[in-house]
mmCIF file of C-alpha atoms in Angstrom:
data_model
loop_
_atom_site.group_PDB
_atom_site.id
_atom_site.type_symbol
_atom_site.label_atom_id
_atom_site.label_comp_id
_atom_site.label_asym_id
_atom_site.label_seq_id
_atom_site.Cartn_x
_atom_site.Cartn_y
_atom_site.Cartn_z
ATOM 1 C CA GLN A 43 48.921 167.162 103.997
ATOM 2 C CA VAL A 44 50.786 168.115 101.044
ATOM 3 C CA GLN A 45 53.611 164.774 100.797
ATOM 4 C CA LEU A 46 56.300 166.240 99.005
ATOM 5 C CA VAL A 47 58.635 163.726 98.396
ATOM 6 C CA GLU A 48 62.320 163.894 96.428
ATOM 7 C CA SER A 49 64.310 161.838 93.904
ATOM 8 C CA GLY A 50 67.521 162.291 92.342
ATOM 9 C CA GLY A 51 69.934 163.238 94.799
ATOM 10 C CA GLY A 52 73.494 161.402 94.595
ATOM 11 C CA LEU A 53 77.502 161.633 94.859
ATOM 12 C CA VAL A 54 78.804 163.089 91.380
ATOM 13 C CA GLN A 55 81.896 164.597 91.040
ATOM 14 C CA PRO A 56 82.966 167.912 90.620
ATOM 15 C CA GLY A 57 82.023 169.539 87.357
ATOM 16 C CA GLU A 58 79.465 166.547 86.044
ATOM 17 C CA SER A 59 74.776 167.730 87.070
ATOM 18 C CA LEU A 60 72.363 166.026 88.540
ATOM 19 C CA ARG A 61 68.363 166.031 88.229
ATOM 20 C CA LEU A 62 66.977 165.937 90.879
ATOM 21 C CA SER A 63 63.348 165.931 91.302
ATOM 22 C CA CYS A 64 60.124 166.729 93.533
ATOM 23 C CA ALA A 65 56.932 165.354 93.684
ATOM 24 C CA ALA A 66 54.278 166.740 94.997
ATOM 25 C CA GLY A 67 51.125 163.978 95.644
ATOM 26 C CA ASP A 68 47.915 165.098 96.658
ATOM 27 C CA PHE A 69 48.506 169.243 95.929
ATOM 28 C CA ASN A 70 46.121 169.769 92.694
ATOM 29 C CA SER A 71 45.530 173.427 93.814
ATOM 30 C CA ALA A 72 46.315 176.000 90.770
ATOM 31 C CA HIS A 73 47.472 178.824 93.160
ATOM 32 C CA TYR A 74 51.484 177.627 94.475
ATOM 33 C CA ALA A 75 54.886 177.379 94.541
ATOM 34 C CA ILE A 76 57.610 174.244 95.051
ATOM 35 C CA GLY A 77 60.454 176.072 96.356
ATOM 36 C CA TRP A 78 64.768 173.637 96.631
ATOM 37 C CA PHE A 79 66.087 174.642 99.352
ATOM 38 C CA ARG A 80 69.555 173.308 100.533
ATOM 39 C CA GLN A 81 71.015 172.832 104.502
ATOM 40 C CA ALA A 82 75.600 172.170 104.248
ATOM 41 C CA PRO A 83 76.668 171.215 107.480
ATOM 42 C CA GLY A 84 76.446 174.152 110.284
ATOM 43 C CA LYS A 85 74.761 176.273 107.240
ATOM 44 C CA GLU A 86 71.219 178.211 107.319
ATOM 45 C CA ARG A 87 68.995 176.619 105.222
ATOM 46 C CA GLU A 88 69.148 178.699 101.600
ATOM 47 C CA GLY A 89 66.328 178.893 98.566
ATOM 48 C CA VAL A 90 68.168 178.469 95.775
ATOM 49 C CA ALA A 91 65.566 177.846 93.226
ATOM 50 C CA CYS A 92 61.595 178.490 93.076
ATOM 51 C CA ILE A 93 58.289 178.608 90.667
ATOM 52 C CA THR A 94 54.561 179.041 90.045
ATOM 53 C CA LYS A 95 52.175 176.468 89.299
ATOM 54 C CA LYS A 96 50.022 178.421 88.075
ATOM 55 C CA ASP A 97 52.324 180.909 85.511
ATOM 56 C CA GLY A 98 56.230 179.269 86.235
ATOM 57 C CA THR A 99 57.145 182.384 86.793
ATOM 58 C CA ILE A 100 60.402 182.214 88.381
ATOM 59 C CA ASN A 101 63.384 182.660 91.454
ATOM 60 C CA TYR A 102 66.578 181.943 91.726
ATOM 61 C CA ALA A 103 69.112 182.501 94.274
ATOM 62 C CA ASP A 104 71.963 185.479 92.752
ATOM 63 C CA SER A 105 74.755 182.518 93.537
ATOM 64 C CA LEU A 106 73.203 180.029 91.725
ATOM 65 C CA LYS A 107 71.765 181.678 88.233
ATOM 66 C CA GLY A 108 73.258 180.072 85.045
ATOM 67 C CA ARG A 109 74.360 176.679 87.021
ATOM 68 C CA PHE A 110 71.397 175.757 88.129
ATOM 69 C CA THR A 111 67.204 175.392 86.476
ATOM 70 C CA ILE A 112 63.461 175.234 88.330
ATOM 71 C CA SER A 113 60.803 173.444 85.798
ATOM 72 C CA ARG A 114 57.945 171.972 86.335
ATOM 73 C CA ASP A 115 55.612 169.099 84.894
ATOM 74 C CA ASN A 116 51.505 170.224 86.080
ATOM 75 C CA ALA A 117 50.044 167.097 84.871
ATOM 76 C CA LYS A 118 52.330 164.837 86.375
ATOM 77 C CA ASN A 119 52.033 167.668 89.416
ATOM 78 C CA THR A 120 56.722 167.181 89.437
ATOM 79 C CA VAL A 121 59.122 170.124 89.653
ATOM 80 C CA ASP A 122 62.637 169.059 88.288
ATOM 81 C CA LEU A 123 65.455 171.485 89.353
ATOM 82 C CA GLN A 124 69.037 170.557 86.960
ATOM 83 C CA MET A 125 71.914 171.281 88.788
ATOM 84 C CA ASN A 126 75.128 171.322 86.395
ATOM 85 C CA SER A 127 78.609 172.245 86.298
ATOM 86 C CA LEU A 128 78.902 170.458 90.081
ATOM 87 C CA LYS A 129 81.192 172.577 92.893
ATOM 88 C CA PRO A 130 81.927 170.959 95.607
ATOM 89 C CA GLU A 131 80.146 174.000 98.268
ATOM 90 C CA ASP A 132 77.540 172.476 96.058
ATOM 91 C CA THR A 133 77.454 169.799 98.568
ATOM 92 C CA ALA A 134 74.146 169.646 101.266
ATOM 93 C CA LEU A 135 71.051 168.360 102.036
ATOM 94 C CA TYR A 136 68.380 169.118 99.330
ATOM 95 C CA TYR A 137 64.458 170.232 99.894
ATOM 96 C CA CYS A 138 61.611 170.821 98.017
ATOM 97 C CA ALA A 139 59.561 173.077 99.589
ATOM 98 C CA ALA A 140 55.858 174.450 98.789
ATOM 99 C CA TYR A 141 52.674 177.395 99.661
ATOM 100 C CA ARG A 142 50.287 179.003 98.714
ATOM 101 C CA VAL A 143 50.819 181.626 96.134
ATOM 102 C CA PHE A 144 48.866 184.338 94.418
ATOM 103 C CA PHE A 145 49.628 186.790 92.040
ATOM 104 C CA GLU A 146 53.540 187.799 93.107
ATOM 105 C CA ARG A 147 56.485 186.276 92.379
ATOM 106 C CA CYS A 148 57.317 183.103 94.412
ATOM 107 C CA ALA A 149 59.814 183.745 97.943
ATOM 108 C CA LEU A 150 63.179 182.021 98.724
ATOM 109 C CA GLN A 151 62.503 182.520 102.506
ATOM 110 C CA LYS A 152 62.060 179.111 104.530
ATOM 111 C CA SER A 153 58.932 180.866 105.938
ATOM 112 C CA TYR A 154 56.879 180.857 103.844
ATOM 113 C CA TYR A 155 56.882 178.060 103.031
ATOM 114 C CA ASP A 156 53.922 175.488 105.537
ATOM 115 C CA TYR A 157 54.723 172.194 103.407
ATOM 116 C CA TRP A 158 58.575 170.177 102.920
ATOM 117 C CA GLY A 159 59.932 166.674 102.008
ATOM 118 C CA GLN A 160 62.392 163.974 103.622
ATOM 119 C CA GLY A 161 64.859 166.009 101.959
ATOM 120 C CA ILE A 162 67.432 164.347 99.261
ATOM 121 C CA GLN A 163 71.310 164.110 100.175
ATOM 122 C CA VAL A 164 73.686 165.706 96.967
ATOM 123 C CA THR A 165 77.448 165.622 97.755
ATOM 124 C CA VAL A 166 79.680 166.857 95.410
ATOM 125 C CA SER A 167 83.267 164.845 95.850
ATOM 126 C CA SER A 168 86.823 163.614 94.057
#
């Protein structure tokens, strides 16, 4: 069983930055992807960004390119999401998730993902 634990959430003001981290314990396979998703109240869970462990291929939601950056540290088995210029509409519960991927680009559809963290709250408010 893969354990995914998110950290780094909190309350920030509009325009500020926040960095989320996902620790993927006991998941040492080279062939997987970690994705970040978010779900605002009353809305569907949406893909934010994902990255493959083996070669670091990245996929971003088009609407978030330029503000959010995903990165990985394979030695620590962590994947971070740097969020800049945050807006109130970025307020949501943020999840990291994982699934096995071999050669293709990672997907941002939640149906691909087999393992999920508990989620962490990000609130952007003045």
